[in-house]
Coordinates of C-alpha atoms and ligand atoms in Angstrom, one line a residue:
X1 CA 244.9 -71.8 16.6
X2 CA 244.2 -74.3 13.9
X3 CA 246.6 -74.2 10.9
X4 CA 244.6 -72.9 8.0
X5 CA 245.0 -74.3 4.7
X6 CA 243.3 -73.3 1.1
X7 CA 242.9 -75.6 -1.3
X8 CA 240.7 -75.5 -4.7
X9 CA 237.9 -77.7 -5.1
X10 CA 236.3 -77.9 -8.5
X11 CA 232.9 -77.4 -8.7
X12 CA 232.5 -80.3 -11.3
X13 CA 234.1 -82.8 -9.8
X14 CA 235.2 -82.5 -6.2
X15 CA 238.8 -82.6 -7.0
X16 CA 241.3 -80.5 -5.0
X17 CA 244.1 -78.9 -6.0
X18 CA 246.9 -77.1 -4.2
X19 CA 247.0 -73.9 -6.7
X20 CA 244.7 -72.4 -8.8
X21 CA 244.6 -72.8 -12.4
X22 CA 242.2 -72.2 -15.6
X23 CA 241.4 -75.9 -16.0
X24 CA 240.4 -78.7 -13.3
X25 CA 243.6 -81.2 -13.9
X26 CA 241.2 -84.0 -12.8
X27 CA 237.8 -83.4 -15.1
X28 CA 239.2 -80.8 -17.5
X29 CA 236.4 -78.7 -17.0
X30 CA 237.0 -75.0 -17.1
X31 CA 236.7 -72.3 -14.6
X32 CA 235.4 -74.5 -11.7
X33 CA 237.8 -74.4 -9.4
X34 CA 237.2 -72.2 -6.2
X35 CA 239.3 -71.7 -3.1
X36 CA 238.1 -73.2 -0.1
X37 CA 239.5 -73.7 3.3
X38 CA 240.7 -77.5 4.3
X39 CA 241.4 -78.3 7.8
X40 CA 245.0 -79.4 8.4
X41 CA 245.6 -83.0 9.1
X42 CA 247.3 -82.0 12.4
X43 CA 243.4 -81.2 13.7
X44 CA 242.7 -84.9 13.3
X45 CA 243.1 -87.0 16.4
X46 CA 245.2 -90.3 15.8
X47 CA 243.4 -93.7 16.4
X48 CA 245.6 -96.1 19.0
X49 CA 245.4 -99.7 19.5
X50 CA 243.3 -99.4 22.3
X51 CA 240.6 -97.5 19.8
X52 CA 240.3 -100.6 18.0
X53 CA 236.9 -102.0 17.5
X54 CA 236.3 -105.6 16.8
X55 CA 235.3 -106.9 13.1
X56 CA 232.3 -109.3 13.1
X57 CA 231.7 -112.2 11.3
X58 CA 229.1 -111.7 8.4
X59 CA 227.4 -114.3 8.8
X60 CA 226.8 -113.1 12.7
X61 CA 225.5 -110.0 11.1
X62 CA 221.5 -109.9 11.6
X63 CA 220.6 -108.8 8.1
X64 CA 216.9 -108.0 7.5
X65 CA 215.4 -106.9 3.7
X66 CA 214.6 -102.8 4.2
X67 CA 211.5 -101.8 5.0
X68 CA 209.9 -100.5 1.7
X69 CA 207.5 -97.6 1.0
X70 CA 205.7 -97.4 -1.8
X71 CA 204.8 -93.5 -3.5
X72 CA 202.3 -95.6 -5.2
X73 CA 203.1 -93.4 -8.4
X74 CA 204.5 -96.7 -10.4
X75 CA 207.0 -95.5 -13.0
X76 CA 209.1 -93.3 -9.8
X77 CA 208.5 -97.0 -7.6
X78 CA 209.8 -99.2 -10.1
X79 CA 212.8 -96.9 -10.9
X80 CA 213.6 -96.8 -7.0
X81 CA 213.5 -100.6 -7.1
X82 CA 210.1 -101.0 -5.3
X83 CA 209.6 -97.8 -3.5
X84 CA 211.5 -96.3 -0.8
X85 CA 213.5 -97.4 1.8
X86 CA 213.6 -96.3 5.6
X87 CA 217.1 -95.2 6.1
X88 CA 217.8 -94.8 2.4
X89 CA 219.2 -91.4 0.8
X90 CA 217.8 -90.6 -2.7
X91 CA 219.2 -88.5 -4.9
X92 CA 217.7 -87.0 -8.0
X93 CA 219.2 -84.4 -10.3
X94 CA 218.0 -83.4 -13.6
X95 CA 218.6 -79.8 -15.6
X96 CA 216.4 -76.9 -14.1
X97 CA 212.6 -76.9 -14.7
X98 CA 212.0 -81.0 -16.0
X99 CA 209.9 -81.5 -13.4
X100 CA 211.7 -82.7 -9.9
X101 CA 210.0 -80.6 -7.1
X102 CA 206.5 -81.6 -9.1
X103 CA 207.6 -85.4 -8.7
X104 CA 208.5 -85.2 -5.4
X105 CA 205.6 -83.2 -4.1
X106 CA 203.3 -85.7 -5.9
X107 CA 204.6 -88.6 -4.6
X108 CA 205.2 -86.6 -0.9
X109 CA 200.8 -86.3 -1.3
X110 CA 200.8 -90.0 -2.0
X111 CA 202.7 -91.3 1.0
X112 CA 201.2 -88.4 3.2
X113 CA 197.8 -90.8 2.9
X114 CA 199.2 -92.8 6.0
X115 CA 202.4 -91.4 6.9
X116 CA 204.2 -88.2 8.2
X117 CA 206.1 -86.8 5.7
X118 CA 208.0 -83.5 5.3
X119 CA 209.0 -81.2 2.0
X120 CA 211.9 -78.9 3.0
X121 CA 211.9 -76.3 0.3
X122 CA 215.3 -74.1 0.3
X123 CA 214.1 -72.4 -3.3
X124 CA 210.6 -71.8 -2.8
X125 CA 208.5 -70.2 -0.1
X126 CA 205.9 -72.5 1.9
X127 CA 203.4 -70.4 0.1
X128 CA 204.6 -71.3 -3.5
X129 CA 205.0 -74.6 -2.5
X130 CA 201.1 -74.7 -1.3
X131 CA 200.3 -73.1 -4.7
X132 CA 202.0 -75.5 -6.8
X133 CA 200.0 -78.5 -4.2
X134 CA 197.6 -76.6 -5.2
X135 CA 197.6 -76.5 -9.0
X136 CA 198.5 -80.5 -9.1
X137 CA 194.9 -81.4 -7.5
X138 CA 196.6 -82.2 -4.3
X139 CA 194.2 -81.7 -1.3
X140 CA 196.5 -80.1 1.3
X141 CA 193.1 -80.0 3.6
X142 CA 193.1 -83.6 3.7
X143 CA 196.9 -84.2 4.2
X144 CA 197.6 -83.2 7.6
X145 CA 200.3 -85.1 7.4
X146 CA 202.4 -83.6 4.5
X147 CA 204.5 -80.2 6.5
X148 CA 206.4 -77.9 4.7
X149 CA 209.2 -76.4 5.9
X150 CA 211.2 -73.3 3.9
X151 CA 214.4 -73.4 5.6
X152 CA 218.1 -73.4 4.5
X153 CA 220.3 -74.1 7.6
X154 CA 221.3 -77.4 7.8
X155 CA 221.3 -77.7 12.1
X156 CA 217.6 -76.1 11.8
X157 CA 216.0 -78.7 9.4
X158 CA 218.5 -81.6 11.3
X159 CA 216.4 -80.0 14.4
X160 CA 213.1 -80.1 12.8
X161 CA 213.2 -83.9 11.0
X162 CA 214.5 -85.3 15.2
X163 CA 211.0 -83.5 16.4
X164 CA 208.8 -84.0 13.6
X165 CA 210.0 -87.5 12.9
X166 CA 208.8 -88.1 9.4
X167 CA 209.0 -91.1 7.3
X168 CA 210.0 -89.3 4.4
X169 CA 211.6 -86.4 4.1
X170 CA 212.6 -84.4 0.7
X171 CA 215.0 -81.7 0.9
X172 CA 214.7 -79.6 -2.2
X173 CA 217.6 -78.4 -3.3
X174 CA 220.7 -79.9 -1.6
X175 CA 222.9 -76.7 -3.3
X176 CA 220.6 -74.3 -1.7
X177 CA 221.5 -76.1 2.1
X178 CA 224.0 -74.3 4.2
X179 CA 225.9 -75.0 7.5
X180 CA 227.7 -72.3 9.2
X181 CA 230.6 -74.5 10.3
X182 CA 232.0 -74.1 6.8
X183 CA 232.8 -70.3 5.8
X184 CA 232.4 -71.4 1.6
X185 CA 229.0 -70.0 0.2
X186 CA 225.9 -72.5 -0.1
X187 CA 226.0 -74.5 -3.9
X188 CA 230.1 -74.6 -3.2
X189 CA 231.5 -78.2 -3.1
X190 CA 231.9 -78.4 0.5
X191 CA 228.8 -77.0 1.2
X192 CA 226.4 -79.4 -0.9
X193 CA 229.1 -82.6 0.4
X194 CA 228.8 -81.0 4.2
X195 CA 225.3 -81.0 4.4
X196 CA 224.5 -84.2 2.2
X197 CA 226.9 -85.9 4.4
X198 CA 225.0 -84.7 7.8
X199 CA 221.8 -85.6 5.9
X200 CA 223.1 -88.9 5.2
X201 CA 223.8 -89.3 8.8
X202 CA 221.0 -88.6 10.2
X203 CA 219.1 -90.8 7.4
X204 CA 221.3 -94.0 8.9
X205 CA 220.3 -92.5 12.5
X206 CA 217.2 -92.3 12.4
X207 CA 216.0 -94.7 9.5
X208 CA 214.2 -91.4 7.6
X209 CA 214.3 -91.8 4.1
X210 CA 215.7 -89.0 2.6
X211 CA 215.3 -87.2 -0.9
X212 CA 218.1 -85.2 -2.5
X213 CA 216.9 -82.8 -5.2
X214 CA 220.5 -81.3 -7.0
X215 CA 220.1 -79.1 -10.0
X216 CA 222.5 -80.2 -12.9
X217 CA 224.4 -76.8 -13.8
X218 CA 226.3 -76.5 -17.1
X219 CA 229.2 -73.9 -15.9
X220 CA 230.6 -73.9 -12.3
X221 CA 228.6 -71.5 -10.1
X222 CA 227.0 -74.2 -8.1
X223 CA 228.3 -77.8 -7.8
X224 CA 226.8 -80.2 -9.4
X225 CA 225.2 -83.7 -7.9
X226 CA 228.2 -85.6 -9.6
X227 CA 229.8 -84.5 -6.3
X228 CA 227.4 -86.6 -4.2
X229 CA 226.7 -89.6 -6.3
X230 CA 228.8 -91.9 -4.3
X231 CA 227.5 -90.6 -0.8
X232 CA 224.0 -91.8 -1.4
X233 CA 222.5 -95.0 -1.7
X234 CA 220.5 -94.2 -4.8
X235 CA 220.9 -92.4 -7.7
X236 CA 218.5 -91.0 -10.4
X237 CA 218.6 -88.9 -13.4
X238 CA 215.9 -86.9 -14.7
X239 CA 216.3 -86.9 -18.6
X240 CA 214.3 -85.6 -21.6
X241 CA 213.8 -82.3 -23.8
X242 CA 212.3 -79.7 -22.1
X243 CA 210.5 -79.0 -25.1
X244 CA 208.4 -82.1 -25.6
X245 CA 205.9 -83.0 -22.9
X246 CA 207.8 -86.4 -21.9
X247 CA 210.3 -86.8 -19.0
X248 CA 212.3 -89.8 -18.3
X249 CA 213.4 -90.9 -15.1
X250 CA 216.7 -93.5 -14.6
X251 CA 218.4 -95.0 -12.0
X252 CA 222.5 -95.1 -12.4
X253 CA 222.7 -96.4 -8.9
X254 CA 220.8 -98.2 -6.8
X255 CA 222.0 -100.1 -3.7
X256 CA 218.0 -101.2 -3.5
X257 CA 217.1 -102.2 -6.8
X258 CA 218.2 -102.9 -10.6
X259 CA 219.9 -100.0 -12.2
X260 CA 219.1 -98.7 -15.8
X261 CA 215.7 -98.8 -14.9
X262 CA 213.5 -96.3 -16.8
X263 CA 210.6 -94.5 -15.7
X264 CA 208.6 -92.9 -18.1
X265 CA 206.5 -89.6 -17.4
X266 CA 204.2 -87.1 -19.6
X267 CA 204.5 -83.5 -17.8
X268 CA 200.6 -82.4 -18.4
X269 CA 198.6 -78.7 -16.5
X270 CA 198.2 -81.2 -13.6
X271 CA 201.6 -82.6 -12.8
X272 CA 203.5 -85.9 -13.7
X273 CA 201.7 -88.6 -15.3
X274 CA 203.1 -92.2 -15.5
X275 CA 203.3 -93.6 -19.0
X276 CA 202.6 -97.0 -18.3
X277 CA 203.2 -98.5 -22.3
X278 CA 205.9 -96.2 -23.4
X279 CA 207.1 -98.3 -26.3
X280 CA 206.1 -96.4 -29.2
X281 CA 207.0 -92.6 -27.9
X282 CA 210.0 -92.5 -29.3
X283 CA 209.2 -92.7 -33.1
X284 CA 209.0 -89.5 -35.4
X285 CA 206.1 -88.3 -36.7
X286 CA 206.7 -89.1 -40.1
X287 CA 204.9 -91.5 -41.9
X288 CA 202.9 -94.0 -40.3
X289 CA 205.6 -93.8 -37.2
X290 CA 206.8 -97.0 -37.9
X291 CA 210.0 -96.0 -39.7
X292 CA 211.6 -96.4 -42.9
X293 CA 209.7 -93.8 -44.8
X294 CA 212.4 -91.5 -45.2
X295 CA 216.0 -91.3 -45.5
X296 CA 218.2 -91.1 -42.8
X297 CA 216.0 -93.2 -40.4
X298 CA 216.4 -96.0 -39.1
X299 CA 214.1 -97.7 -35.7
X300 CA 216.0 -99.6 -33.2
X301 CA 214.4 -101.3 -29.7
X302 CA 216.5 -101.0 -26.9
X303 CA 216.1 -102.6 -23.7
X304 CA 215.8 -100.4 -20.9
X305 CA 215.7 -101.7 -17.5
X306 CA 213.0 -104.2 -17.5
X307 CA 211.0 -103.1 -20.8
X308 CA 212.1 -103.0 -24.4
X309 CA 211.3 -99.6 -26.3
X310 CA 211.2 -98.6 -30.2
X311 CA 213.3 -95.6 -30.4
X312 CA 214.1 -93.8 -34.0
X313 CA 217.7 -92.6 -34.7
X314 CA 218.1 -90.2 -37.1
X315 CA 221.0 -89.3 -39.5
X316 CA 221.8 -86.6 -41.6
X317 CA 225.3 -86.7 -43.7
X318 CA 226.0 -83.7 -45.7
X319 CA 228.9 -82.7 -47.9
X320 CA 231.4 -80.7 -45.2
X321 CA 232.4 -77.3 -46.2
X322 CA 235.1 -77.3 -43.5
X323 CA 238.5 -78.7 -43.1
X324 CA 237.3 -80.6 -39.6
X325 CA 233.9 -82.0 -40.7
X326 CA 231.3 -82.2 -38.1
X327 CA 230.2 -85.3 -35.9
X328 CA 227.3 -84.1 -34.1
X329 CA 225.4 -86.5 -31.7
X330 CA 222.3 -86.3 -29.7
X331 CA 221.5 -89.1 -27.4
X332 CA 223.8 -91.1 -28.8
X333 CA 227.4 -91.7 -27.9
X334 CA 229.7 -89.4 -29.9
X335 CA 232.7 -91.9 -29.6
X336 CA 230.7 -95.1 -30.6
X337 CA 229.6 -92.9 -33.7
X338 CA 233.4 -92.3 -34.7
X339 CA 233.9 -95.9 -34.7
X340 CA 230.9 -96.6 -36.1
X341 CA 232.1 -94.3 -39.3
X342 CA 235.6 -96.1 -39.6
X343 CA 234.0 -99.4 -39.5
X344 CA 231.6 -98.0 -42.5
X345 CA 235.0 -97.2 -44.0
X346 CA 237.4 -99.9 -43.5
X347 CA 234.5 -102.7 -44.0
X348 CA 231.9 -101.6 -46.2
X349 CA 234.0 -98.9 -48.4
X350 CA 232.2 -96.2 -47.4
X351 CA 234.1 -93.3 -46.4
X352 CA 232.8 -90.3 -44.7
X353 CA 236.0 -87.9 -43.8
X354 CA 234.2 -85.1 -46.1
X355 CA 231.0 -85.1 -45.0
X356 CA 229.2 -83.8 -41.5
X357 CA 227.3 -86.3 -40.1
X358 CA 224.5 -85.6 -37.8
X359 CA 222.8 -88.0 -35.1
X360 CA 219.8 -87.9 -33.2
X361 CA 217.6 -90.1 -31.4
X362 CA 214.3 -89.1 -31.4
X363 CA 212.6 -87.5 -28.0
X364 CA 215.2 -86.4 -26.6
X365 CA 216.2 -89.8 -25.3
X366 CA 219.6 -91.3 -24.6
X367 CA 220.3 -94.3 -25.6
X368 CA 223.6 -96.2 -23.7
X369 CA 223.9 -99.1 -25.0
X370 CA 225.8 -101.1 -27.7
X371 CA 223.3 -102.5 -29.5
X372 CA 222.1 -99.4 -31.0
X373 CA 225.3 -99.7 -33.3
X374 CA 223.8 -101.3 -36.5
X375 CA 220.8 -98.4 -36.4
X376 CA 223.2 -95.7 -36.2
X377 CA 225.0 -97.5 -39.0
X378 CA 221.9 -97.8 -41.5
X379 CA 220.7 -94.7 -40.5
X380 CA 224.0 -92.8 -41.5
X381 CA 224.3 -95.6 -44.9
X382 CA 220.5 -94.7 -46.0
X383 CA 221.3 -90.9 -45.5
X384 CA 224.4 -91.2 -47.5
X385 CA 222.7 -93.3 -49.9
X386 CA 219.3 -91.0 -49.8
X387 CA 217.3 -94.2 -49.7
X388 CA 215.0 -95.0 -47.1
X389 CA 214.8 -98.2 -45.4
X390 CA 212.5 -101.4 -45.2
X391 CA 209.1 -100.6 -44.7
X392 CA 208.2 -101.6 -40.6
X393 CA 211.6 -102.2 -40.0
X394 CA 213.1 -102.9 -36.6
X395 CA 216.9 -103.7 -35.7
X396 CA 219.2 -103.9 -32.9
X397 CA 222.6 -105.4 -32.8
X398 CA 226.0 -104.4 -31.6
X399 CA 228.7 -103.8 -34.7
X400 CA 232.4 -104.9 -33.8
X401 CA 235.6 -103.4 -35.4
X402 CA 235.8 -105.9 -37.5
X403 CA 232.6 -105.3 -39.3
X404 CA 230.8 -108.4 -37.3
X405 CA 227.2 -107.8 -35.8
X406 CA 227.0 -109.0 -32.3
X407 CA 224.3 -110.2 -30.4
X408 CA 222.3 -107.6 -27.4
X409 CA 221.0 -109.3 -24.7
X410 CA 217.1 -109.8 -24.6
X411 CA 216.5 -110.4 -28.3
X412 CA 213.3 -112.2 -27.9
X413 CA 211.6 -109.5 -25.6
X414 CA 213.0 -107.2 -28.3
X415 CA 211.6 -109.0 -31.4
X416 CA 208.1 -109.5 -29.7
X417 CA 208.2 -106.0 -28.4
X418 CA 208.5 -104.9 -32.0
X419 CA 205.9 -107.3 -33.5
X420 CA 203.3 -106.1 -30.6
X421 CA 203.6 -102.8 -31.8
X422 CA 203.5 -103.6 -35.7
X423 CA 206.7 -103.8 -37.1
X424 CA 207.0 -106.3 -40.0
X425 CA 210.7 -106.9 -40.4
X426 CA 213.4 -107.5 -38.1
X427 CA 217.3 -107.1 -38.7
X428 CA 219.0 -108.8 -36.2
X429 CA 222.4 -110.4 -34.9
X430 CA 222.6 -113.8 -36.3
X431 CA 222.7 -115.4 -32.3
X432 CA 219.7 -113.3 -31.4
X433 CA 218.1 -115.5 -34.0
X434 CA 214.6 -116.9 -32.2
X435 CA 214.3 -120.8 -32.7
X436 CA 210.4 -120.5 -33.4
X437 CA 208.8 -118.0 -35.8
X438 CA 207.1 -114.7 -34.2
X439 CA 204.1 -114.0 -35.6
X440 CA 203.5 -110.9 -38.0
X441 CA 207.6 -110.6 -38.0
X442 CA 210.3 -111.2 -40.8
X443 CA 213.3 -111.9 -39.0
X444 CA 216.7 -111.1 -40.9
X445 CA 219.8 -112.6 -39.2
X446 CA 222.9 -111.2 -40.4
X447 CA 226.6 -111.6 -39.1
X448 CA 228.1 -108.8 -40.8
X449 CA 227.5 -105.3 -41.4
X450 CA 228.4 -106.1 -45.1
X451 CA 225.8 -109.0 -45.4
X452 CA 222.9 -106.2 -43.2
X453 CA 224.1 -104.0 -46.2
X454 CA 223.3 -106.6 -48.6
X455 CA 219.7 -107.5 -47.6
X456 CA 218.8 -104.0 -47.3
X457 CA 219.9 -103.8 -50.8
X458 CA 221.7 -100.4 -49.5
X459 CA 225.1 -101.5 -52.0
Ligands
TYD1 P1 209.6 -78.2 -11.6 O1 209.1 -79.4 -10.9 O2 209.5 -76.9 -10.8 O3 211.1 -78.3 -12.0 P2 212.5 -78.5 -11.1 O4 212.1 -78.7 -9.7 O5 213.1 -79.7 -11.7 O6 213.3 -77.3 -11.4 O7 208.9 -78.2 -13.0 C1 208.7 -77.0 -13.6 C2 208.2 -77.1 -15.0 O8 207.1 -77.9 -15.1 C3 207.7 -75.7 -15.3 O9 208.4 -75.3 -16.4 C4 206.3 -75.8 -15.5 C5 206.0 -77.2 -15.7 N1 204.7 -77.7 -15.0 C6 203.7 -78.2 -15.8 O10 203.8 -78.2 -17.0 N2 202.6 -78.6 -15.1 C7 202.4 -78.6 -13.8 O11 201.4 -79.1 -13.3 C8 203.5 -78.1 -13.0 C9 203.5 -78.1 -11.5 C10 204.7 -77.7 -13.6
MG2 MG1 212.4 -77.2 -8.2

């Protein structure tokens, strides 16, 4: 009899632990740890020197570029790096409800034109999925080549991809997969990493390309696709506010391809739409759009992936009425704010230890990178100051401790990016500096937050 061991595995973060406590001791995240059975080492056989299997050379290693398949929905074959590729595990988590079984079904419809292709659907019957082909325009009479299956056992649709043989193959969601060899419930950690991992195998095997769906949960009833990220071969998130009609898709990993590529999609009554010149979404109403019309807001362009975008960040800073005043961020990094705040302090004498201070980036975007420093910064200094900024004004630059602007990568693309779509003025990093004039565009080099305070006469 096999010597059986519990352990607790936390739903966040795969981490094991020997007993079981409150809080996971290697993400911190609460009430996420569940017992699970491990096998005991003693079960594993020993490898001898006779097992040993000889290393090659790399350069005897017959290397050939991955056959790619294109969805021929751009935004989702951009983000993938060029398509799909046979033998290459996808996976794609987002929050409930933004829209992954509808991208996956519409690109499925696309391939399913000239090859054999196959949605596994754990959550929703064959019929619903049929419905929902339905209501995107898809004609299912034409595609004889697009199957459904609505199973959950993992040996069953193993079975089922070996006959069928697809090229493509989405399984929709991993957490709903089971496999009877574990005793843990389906959506537990060793569940979702059991039957990834046999998927994954079989992927390798066979050279199907497989699609992960995982649901992104906030508390720990089902685990999340954090747990799987470094099985697969390529990662992507869906992002966006359920609310507003646009849904952003980015690669965090990609074995294939560039990562931080963006894909940008409007969810209308017929599906996923590609946004093909998403510059501009990401400005408020307000105004004319273009910024600068109110307090508190301030237009950066950030450089996503291949394409530069104009996104508006918005502050509000408001007297605190509580001891610990608040430092709320939305799709902006709340640590890069903090520092952001004592750089205000320390080099431009503003302090802000009594007021709440509010960010947001507009459309439910999230914006990673450094260089969206100096717009948090005059966005926070023009609501303090309840002074609006330049007119058609555009910025980017990363702000250092010591109060220096430093230069983003891309400055050109981003300057013409933000003449092309009317922007007058530019505030930039003095090395991002263009050598020739851009037409239509002011270009303000600074090298200090103080000297970006000066010319926007925000003293
Ligand atoms: P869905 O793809 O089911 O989300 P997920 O698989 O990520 O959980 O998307 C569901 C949402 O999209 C749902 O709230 C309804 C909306 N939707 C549309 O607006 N238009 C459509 O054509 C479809 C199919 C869905
Ligand atoms: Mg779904």
């Amino acid at each position: 009899m096999a010597n059986v061991r519990t352990q607790f595995v936390c739903n966040a973060c795969g981490g094991a632990t020997v007993k079981w406590q409150g809080q996971c001791p290697h993400c911190s995240a609460w009430n996420t740890l569940i017992e699970t059975r491990a096998q005991s080492a003693s079960q594993h056989r020993r490898a001898s020197a006779t097992d040993a299997n000889n290393a090659v050379a790399i350069a005897q290693v017959t290397a050939t570029e991955p056959q790619r398949l294109l969805t021929r929905i751009e935004e989702f074959d951009r983000v993938l790096g060029g398509g799909l590729v046979d033998g290459g595990v996808v996976l794609i988590g987002g929050d409930p409800g933004i829209g992954k079984s509808t991208l996956l079904l519409q690109a499925l419809a696309q391939v399913a034109m000239g090859e054999s292709v196959l949605y596994v659907s754990g959550e929703e019957s064959a019929a619903q999925v049929a419905l929902r082909a339905q209501r995107l325009g898809i004609e299912s009479t034409q595609l004889p080549l697009l199957k459904v299956l609505a199973e959950i056992e993992l040996e069953t649709i193993v079975a089922t991809i070996e006959a069928e043989r697809p090229r493509v193959v989405v399984v929709d969601s991993i957490q709903t997969l089971f496999t009877p060899t574990l005793t843990s419930a389906p959506g537990s950690v060793s569940q979702v990493r059991e039957c990834a991992a046999g998927l994954t195998r079989l992927a390798k095997r066979s050279g199907v390309s497989v699609v992960l769906v995982g649901h992104v949960t906030k508390e720990g009833s089902l685990a999340g696709p954090r747990v799987l990220e470094h099985m697969v071969d390529t990662v992507l998130y869906f992002e966006g506010d359920t609310h507003s009609a646009y849904r952003l898709v980015r690669a965090f990993k990609n074995r294939f391809g560039a990562i931080h590529e963006l894909g940008v999609f409007a969810m209308t009554n017929r599906g996923l739409r590609g946004v093909h010149n998403p510059s501009a979404l990401f400005l408020s109403q307000q105004g004319d759009g273009k910024g600068g019309l109110v307090p508190g807001s301030c237009v950066m362009v950030t450089q996503e992936g291949s394409r530069p975008m104009l996104v508006e960040i918005q502050a509000l800073v408001d007297a605190a009425h509580v001891p610990n005043p608040r430092r709320l961020c939305v799709g902006v990094d709340p640590q890069r704010l903090a520092m952001l705040l004592a750089v205000l302090s320390r080099h431009a004498g503003i302090a802000t230890y009594d007021q709440d201070v509010f960010v947001n980036a507009v459309g439910g975007v999230r914006i990673d990178e450094p260089a969206s420093d100096l717009a948090v910064t005059l966005a926070v200094l023009s609501s303090i100051r309840n002074r609006p900024l330049t007119r058609g004004l555009a910025v980017f630059g990363e702000v250092g401790l010591a109060g220096e602007i430093r230069p983003a990568a891309r400055g050109l693309e981003r300057l013409r990016e933000a003449a092309k779509i009317g922007f007058s003025t530019a505030l930039i990093p003095k090395a991002n500096a263009p050598r020739k004039p851009i037409e239509g565009l002011e270009v303000i080099a600074v090298e200090s937050l103080a000297e970006a305070i000066h010319q926007l006469r925000l003293r």
